[in-house]
Short mmCIF file of C-alpha atoms in Angstrom, two decimals:
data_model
loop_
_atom_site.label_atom_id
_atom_site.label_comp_id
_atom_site.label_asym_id
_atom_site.label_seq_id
_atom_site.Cartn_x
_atom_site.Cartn_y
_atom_site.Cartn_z
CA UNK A 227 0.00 0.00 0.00
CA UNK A 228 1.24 3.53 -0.31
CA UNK A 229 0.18 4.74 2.99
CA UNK A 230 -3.11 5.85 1.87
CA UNK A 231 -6.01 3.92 4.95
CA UNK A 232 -8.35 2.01 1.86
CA UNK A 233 -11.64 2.54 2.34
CA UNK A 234 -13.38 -0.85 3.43
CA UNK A 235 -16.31 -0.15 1.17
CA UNK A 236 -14.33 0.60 -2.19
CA UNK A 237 -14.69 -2.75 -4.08
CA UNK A 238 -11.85 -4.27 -6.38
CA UNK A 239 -10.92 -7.05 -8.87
CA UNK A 240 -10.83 -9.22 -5.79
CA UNK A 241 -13.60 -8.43 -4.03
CA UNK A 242 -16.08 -11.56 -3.69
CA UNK A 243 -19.60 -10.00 -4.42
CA UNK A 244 -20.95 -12.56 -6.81
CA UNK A 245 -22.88 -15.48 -5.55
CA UNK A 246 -22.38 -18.54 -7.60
CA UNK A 247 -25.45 -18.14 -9.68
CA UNK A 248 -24.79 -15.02 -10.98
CA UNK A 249 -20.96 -15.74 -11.20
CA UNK A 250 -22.14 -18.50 -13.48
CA UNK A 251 -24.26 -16.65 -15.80
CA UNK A 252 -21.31 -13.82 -16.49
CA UNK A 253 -18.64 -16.60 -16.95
CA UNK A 254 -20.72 -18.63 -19.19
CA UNK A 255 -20.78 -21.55 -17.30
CA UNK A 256 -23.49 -24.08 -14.70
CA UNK A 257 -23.14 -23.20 -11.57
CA UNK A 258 -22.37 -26.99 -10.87
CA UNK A 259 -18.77 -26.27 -13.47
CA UNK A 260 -18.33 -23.70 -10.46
CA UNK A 261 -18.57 -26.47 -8.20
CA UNK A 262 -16.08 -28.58 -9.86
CA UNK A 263 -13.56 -26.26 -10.95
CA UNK A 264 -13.52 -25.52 -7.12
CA UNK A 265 -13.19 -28.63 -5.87
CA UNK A 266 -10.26 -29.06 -8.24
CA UNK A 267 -8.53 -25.70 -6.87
CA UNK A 268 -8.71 -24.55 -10.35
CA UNK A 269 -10.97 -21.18 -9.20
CA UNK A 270 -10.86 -21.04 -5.02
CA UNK A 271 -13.81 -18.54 -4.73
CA UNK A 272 -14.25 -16.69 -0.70
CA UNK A 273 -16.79 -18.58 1.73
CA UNK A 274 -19.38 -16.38 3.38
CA UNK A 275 -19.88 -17.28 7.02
CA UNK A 276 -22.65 -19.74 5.91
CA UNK A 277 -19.44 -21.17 3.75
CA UNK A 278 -21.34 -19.93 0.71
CA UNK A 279 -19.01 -19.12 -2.67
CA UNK A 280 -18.63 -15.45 -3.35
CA UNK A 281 -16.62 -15.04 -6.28
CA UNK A 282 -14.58 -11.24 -7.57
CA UNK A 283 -14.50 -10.01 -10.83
CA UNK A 284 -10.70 -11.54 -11.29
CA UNK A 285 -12.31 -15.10 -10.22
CA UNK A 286 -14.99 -14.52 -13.29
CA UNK A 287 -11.69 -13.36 -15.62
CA UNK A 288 -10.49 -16.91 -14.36
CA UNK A 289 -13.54 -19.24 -15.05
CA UNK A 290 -13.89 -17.11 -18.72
CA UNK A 291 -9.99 -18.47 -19.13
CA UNK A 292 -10.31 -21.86 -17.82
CA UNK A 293 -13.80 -22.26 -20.39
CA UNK A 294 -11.63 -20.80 -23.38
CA UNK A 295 -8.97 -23.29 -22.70
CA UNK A 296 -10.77 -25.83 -22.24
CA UNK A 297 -13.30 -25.54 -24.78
CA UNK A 298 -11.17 -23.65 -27.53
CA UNK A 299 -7.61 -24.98 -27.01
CA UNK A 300 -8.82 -28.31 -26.00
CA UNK A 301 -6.61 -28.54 -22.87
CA UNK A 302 -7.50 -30.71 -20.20
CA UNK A 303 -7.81 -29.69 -16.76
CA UNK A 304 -5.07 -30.77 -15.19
CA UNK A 305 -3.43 -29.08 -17.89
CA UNK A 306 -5.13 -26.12 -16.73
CA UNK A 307 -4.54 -26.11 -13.24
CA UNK A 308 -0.74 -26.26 -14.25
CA UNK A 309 -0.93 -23.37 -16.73
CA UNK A 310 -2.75 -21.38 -13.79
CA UNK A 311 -0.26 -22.03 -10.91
CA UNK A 312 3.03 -21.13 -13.70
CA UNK A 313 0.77 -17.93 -14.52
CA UNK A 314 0.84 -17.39 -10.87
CA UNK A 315 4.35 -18.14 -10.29
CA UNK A 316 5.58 -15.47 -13.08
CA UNK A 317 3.54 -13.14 -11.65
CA UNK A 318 4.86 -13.30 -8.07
CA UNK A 319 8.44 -13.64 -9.76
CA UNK A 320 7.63 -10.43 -11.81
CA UNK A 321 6.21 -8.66 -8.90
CA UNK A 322 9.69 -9.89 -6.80
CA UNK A 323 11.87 -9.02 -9.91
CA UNK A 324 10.26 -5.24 -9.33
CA UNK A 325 10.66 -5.09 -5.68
CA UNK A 326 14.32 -6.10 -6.24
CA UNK A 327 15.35 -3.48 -9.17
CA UNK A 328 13.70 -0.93 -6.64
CA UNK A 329 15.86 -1.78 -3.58
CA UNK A 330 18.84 -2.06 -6.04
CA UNK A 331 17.88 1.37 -7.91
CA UNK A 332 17.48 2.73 -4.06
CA UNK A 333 21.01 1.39 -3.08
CA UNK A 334 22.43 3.50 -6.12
CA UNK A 335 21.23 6.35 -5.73
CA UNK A 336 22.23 6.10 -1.68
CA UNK A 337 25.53 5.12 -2.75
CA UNK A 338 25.92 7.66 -5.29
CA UNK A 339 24.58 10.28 -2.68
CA UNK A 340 26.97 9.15 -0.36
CA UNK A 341 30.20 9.38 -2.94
CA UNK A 342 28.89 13.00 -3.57
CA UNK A 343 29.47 13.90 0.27
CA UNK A 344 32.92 12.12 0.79
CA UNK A 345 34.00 14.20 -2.28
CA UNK A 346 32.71 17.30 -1.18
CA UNK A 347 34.61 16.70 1.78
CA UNK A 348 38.54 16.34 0.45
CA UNK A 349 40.31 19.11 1.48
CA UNK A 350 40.92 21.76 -1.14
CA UNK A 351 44.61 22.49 -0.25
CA UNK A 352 45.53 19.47 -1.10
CA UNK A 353 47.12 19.25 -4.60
CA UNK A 354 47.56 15.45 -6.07
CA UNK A 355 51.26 14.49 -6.50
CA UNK A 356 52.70 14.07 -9.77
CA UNK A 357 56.04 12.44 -10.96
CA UNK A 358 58.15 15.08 -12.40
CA UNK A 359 60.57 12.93 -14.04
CA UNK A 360 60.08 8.91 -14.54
CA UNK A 361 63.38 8.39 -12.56
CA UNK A 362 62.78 10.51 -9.67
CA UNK A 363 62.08 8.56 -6.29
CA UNK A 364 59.71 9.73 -3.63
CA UNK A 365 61.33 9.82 -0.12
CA UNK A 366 59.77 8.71 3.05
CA UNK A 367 61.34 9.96 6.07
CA UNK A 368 60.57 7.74 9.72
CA UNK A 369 61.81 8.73 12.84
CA UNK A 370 64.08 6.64 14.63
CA UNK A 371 62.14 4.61 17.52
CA UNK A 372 63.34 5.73 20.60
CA UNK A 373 65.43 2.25 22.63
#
């Protein structure tokens, strides 16, 4: 969330509003399909307290996709349920993927933030040493250790 408090009233693509008879008619499909594509895990509508189905407008998207495949690709179910939990796996991946190139985008631009204060830190009377000639030697000079 982006800090925003969501109202509890606004509905979405997952809230479960549609009982199973009307959830049938807009996907298309009996209401005892509903049944079995639930029992399967292929669609896992909400329960109400009375462990009714309520299914969301992303749970219709779902049955319309499972009928298509089923019907129009001529994929069996069990092929469906797999194509469903791979969607859902790239998604999550995608959705980690983003997260990531955030944190790493966030840890650049600290970093680079960062290298902009140490260098507006050096010293200005400081000069960098150059070699004059190739052959000349730099000289350290240590004081002896007291014994």
């Amino acid at each position: 969330m982006d800090g925003r408090r969501r109202n509890p009233y606004q509905l979405t693509d997952e809230t479960p509003v549609y009982v199973i008879s009307v959830a049938a008619q807009l996907s298309g499909l009996h209401p005892q399909t509903l049944r079995q594509y639930d029992r399967l895990g292929l669609v896992s509508p909400d329960r109400t307290a009375g462990r009714g189905r309520r299914y969301s407008a992303r749970d219709i998207d779902l049955l319309r996709t499972v009928q298509h495949l089923s019907q129009e690709e001529g994929i069996n179910l069990a092929g469906i349920k797999r194509i469903i939990e791979l969607e859902n796996q790239v998604a999550a991946l995608q959705s980690r993927v983003a997260e990531l190139s955030a944190a790493v985008e966030g840890a650049a631009a600290a970093m680079q933030q960062r290298e902009a204060q140490v260098h507006a830190s050096y010293r200005r009377d400081l000069v960098p040493y150059q070699e004059a000639h190739p052959t000349s030697a730099l000289v350290v000079w240590r004081p002896k250790r007291p014994e």
